[in-house]
Coordinates of C-alpha atoms in Angstrom, one line a residue:
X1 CA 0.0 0.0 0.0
X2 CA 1.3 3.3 -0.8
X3 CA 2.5 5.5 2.2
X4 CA -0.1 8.1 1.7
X5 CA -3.0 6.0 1.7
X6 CA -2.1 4.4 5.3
X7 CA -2.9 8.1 7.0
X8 CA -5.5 11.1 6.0
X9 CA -3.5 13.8 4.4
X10 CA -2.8 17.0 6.1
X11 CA -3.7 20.2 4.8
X12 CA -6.6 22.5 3.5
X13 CA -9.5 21.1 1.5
X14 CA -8.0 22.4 -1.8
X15 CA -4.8 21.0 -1.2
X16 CA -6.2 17.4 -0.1
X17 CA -8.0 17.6 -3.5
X18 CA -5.0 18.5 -5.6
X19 CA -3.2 15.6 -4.3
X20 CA -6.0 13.3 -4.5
X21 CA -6.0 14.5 -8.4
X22 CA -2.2 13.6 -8.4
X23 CA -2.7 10.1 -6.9
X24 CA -5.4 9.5 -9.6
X25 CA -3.3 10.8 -12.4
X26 CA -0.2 8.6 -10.9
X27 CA -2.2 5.6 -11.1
X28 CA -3.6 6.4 -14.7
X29 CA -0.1 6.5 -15.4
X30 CA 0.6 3.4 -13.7
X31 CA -2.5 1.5 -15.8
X32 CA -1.2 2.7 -19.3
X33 CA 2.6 0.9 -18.6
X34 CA 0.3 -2.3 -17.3
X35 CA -1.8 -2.3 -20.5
X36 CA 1.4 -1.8 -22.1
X37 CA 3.0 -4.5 -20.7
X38 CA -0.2 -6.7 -20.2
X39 CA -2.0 -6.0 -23.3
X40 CA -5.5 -5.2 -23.2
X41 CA -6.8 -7.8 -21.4
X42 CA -4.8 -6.6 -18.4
X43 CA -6.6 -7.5 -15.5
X44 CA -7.4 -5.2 -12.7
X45 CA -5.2 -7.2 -10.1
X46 CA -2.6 -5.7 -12.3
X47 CA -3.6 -2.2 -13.1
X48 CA -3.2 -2.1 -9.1
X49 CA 0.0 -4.1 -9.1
X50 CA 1.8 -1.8 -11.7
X51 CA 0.3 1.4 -8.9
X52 CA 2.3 -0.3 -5.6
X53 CA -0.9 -0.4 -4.5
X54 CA -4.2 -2.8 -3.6
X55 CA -7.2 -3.4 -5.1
X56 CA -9.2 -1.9 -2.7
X57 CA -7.2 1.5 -2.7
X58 CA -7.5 1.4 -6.6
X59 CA -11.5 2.0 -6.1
X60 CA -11.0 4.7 -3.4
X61 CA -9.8 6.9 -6.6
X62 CA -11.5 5.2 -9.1
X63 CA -15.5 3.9 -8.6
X64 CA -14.9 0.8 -10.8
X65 CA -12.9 -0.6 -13.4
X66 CA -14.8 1.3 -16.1
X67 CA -14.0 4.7 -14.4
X68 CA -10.2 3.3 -14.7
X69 CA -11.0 2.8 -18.4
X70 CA -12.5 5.8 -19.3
X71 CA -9.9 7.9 -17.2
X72 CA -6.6 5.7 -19.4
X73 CA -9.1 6.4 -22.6
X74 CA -9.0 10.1 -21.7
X75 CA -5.0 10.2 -21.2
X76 CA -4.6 7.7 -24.6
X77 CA -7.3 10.2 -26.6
X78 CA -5.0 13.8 -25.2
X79 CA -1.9 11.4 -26.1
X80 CA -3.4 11.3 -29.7
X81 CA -4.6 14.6 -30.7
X82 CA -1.5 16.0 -29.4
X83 CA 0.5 14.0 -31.9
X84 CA -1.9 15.3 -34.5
X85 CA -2.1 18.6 -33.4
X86 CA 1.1 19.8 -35.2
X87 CA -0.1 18.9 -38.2
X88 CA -3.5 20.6 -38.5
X89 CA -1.9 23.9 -39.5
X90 CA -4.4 25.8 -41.3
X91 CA -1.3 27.2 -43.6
X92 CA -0.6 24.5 -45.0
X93 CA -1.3 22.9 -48.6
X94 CA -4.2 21.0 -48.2
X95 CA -2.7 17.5 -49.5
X96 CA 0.6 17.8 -47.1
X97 CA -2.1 18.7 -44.3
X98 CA -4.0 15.6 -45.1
X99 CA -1.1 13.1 -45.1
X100 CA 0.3 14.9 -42.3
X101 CA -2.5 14.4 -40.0
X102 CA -3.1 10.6 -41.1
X103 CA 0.2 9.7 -41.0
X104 CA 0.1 11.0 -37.2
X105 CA -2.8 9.2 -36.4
X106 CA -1.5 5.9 -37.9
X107 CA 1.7 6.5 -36.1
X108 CA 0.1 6.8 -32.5
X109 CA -1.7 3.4 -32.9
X110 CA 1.1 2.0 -34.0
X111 CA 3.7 3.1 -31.1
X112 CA 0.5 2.4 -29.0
X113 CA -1.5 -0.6 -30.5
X114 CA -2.1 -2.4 -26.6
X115 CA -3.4 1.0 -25.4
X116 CA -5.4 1.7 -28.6
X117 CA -7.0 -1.8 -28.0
X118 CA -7.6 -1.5 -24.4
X119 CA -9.1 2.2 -25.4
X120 CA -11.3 1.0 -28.4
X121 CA -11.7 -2.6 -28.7
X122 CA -11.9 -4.2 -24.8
X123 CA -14.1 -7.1 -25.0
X124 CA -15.9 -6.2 -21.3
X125 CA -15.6 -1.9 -21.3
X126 CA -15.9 -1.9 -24.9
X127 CA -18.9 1.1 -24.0
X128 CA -16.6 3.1 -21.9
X129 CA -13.9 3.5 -24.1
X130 CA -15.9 4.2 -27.4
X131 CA -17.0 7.1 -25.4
X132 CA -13.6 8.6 -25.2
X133 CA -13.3 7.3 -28.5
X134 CA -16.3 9.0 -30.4
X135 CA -15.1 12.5 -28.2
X136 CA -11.5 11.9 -29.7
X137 CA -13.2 11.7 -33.2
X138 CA -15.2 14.5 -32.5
X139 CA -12.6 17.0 -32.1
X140 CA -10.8 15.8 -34.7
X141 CA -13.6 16.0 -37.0
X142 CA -14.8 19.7 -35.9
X143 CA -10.8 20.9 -36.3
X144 CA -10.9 19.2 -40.1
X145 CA -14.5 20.6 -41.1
X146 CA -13.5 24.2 -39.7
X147 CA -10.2 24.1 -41.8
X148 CA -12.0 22.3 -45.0
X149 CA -14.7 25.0 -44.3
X150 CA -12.1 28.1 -44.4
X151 CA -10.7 26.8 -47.7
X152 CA -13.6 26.1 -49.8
X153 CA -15.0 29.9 -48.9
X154 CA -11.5 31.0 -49.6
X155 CA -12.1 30.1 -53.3
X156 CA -15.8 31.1 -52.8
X157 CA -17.2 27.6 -52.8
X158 CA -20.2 26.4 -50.8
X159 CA -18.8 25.1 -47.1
X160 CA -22.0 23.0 -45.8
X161 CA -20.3 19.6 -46.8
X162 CA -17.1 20.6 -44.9
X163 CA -19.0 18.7 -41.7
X164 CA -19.9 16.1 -43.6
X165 CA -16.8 15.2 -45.3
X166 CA -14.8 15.7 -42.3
X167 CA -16.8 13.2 -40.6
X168 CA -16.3 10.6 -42.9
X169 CA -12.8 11.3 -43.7
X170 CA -12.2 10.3 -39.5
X171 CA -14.3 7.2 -39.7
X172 CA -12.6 5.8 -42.9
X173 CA -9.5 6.6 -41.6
X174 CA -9.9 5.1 -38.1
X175 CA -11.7 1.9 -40.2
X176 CA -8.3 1.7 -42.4
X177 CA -6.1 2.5 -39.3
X178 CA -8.1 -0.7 -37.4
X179 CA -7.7 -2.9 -40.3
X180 CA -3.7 -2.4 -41.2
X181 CA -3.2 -2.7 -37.1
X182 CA -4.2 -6.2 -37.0
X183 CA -2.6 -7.0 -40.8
X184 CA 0.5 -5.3 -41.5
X185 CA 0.0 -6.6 -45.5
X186 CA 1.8 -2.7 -45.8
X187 CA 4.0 -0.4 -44.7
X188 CA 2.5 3.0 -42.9
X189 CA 3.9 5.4 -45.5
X190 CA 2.0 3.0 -48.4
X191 CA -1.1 3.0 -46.3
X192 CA -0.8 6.8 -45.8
X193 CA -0.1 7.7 -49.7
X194 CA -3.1 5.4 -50.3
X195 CA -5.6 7.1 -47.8
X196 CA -4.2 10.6 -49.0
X197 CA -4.7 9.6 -52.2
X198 CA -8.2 8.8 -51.9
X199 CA -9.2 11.9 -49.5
X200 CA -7.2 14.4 -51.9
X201 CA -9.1 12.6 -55.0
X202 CA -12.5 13.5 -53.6
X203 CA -11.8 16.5 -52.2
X204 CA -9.5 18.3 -55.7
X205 CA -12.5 16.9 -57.6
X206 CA -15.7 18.7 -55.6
X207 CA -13.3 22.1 -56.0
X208 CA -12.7 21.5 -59.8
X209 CA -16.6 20.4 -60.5
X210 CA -17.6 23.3 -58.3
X211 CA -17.9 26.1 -61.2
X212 CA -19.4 23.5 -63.5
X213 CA -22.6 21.7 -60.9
X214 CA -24.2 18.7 -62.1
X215 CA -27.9 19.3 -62.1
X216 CA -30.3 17.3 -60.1
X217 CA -32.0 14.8 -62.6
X218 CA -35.4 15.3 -63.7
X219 CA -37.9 13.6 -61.4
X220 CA -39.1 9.9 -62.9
X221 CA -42.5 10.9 -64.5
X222 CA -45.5 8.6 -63.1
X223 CA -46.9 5.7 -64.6
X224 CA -50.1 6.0 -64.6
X225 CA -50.7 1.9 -63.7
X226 CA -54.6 2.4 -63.0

């Protein structure tokens, strides 16, 4: 049992509180190198283990093991978007930005792919951590619709897909990122020229057709079948 559990800790409210938030990020810590180590059927026996500390102890900070999950799935979602953060320059060409921000993503699953499991694809929290998931995905699509947004007005093209597209840019990626994970038939940089590819294709071609739109075809006149 760690020392500072054994006694109650001195101090004013506020500063009992600050170290309680400590302890709990401490332990969050402590979980991600256990998943790490463990994979993501690490048990909870061992998320306390790889703390110094007991079970019991472990749900004084945390209520139950999905509160541990969804805490970890927090830490592994900043973890992520921080890596991609650099990349989502608004400056930049919109290809490099692209392959810059899927090549990021595809790079944090792969230095993490126990953690991204645990995170995503737990076979008893599964629920808890698409939560932090979805939220993940979420600010990554509203930081790609706002940029895709800014750039179609720029050339004075209509914006209301940028949501749209930016949304399903995420989940194809993700999809992709989930399948090569478990394959490997390629290398990142191949699976990131691919997915660029593909994203740029759509995205070039709705600018170019935008001067020239295809009308909406005629409606289907009706048979009279009486």
């Amino acid at each position: 049992m760690h020392p500072d559990e054994r006694r109650v800790k001195p101090g004013t409210p506020a500063e009992r509180q600050q170290r309680r938030a400590e302890r709990r990020a401490e332990m969050v810590q402590a979980a991600i190198e256990a998943v790490r180590t463990h994979g993501p059927g690490v048990s909870v026996a061992e998320l306390a283990a790889a703390a110094g500390i007991t079970k019991p102890v472990l749900y004084r900070h945390f209520t139950d093991r999905a509160d541990l999950q969804r805490a970890v799935g927090e830490k592994a979602a900043e973890m992520l978007l921080n890596r991609m953060a650099p990349e989502m320059d608004p400056e930049r060409e919109p290809v490099q930005l692209i392959r810059g921000v899927i090549d990021a993503f595809l790079a944090g699953i792969e230095d993490e792919p126990q953690l991204w499991r645990f995170v995503v694809h737990h076979p008893i929290e599964r629920e808890a951590g698409a939560e932090i998931v979805e939220d993940a995905r979420q600010q990554i699509a509203r930081l790609l619709a706002m940029i895709i947004g800014e750039r179609l007005r720029a050339l004075g093209l209509d914006s209301g897909g940028a949501e749209a597209w930016a949304q399903g840019l995420v989940g194809m990626v993700q999809s992709a990122g989930d399948w090569w994970l478990e394959r490997r038939t390629m290398s990142r940089a191949a699976l990131t020229d691919y997915l660029t590819t593909l994203i740029w294709g759509g995205l070039s071609g709705v600018i170019a057709m935008a001067d020239q739109p295809v009308p909406f075809p005629a409606p289907t006149p009706e048979v009279d079948r009486g």
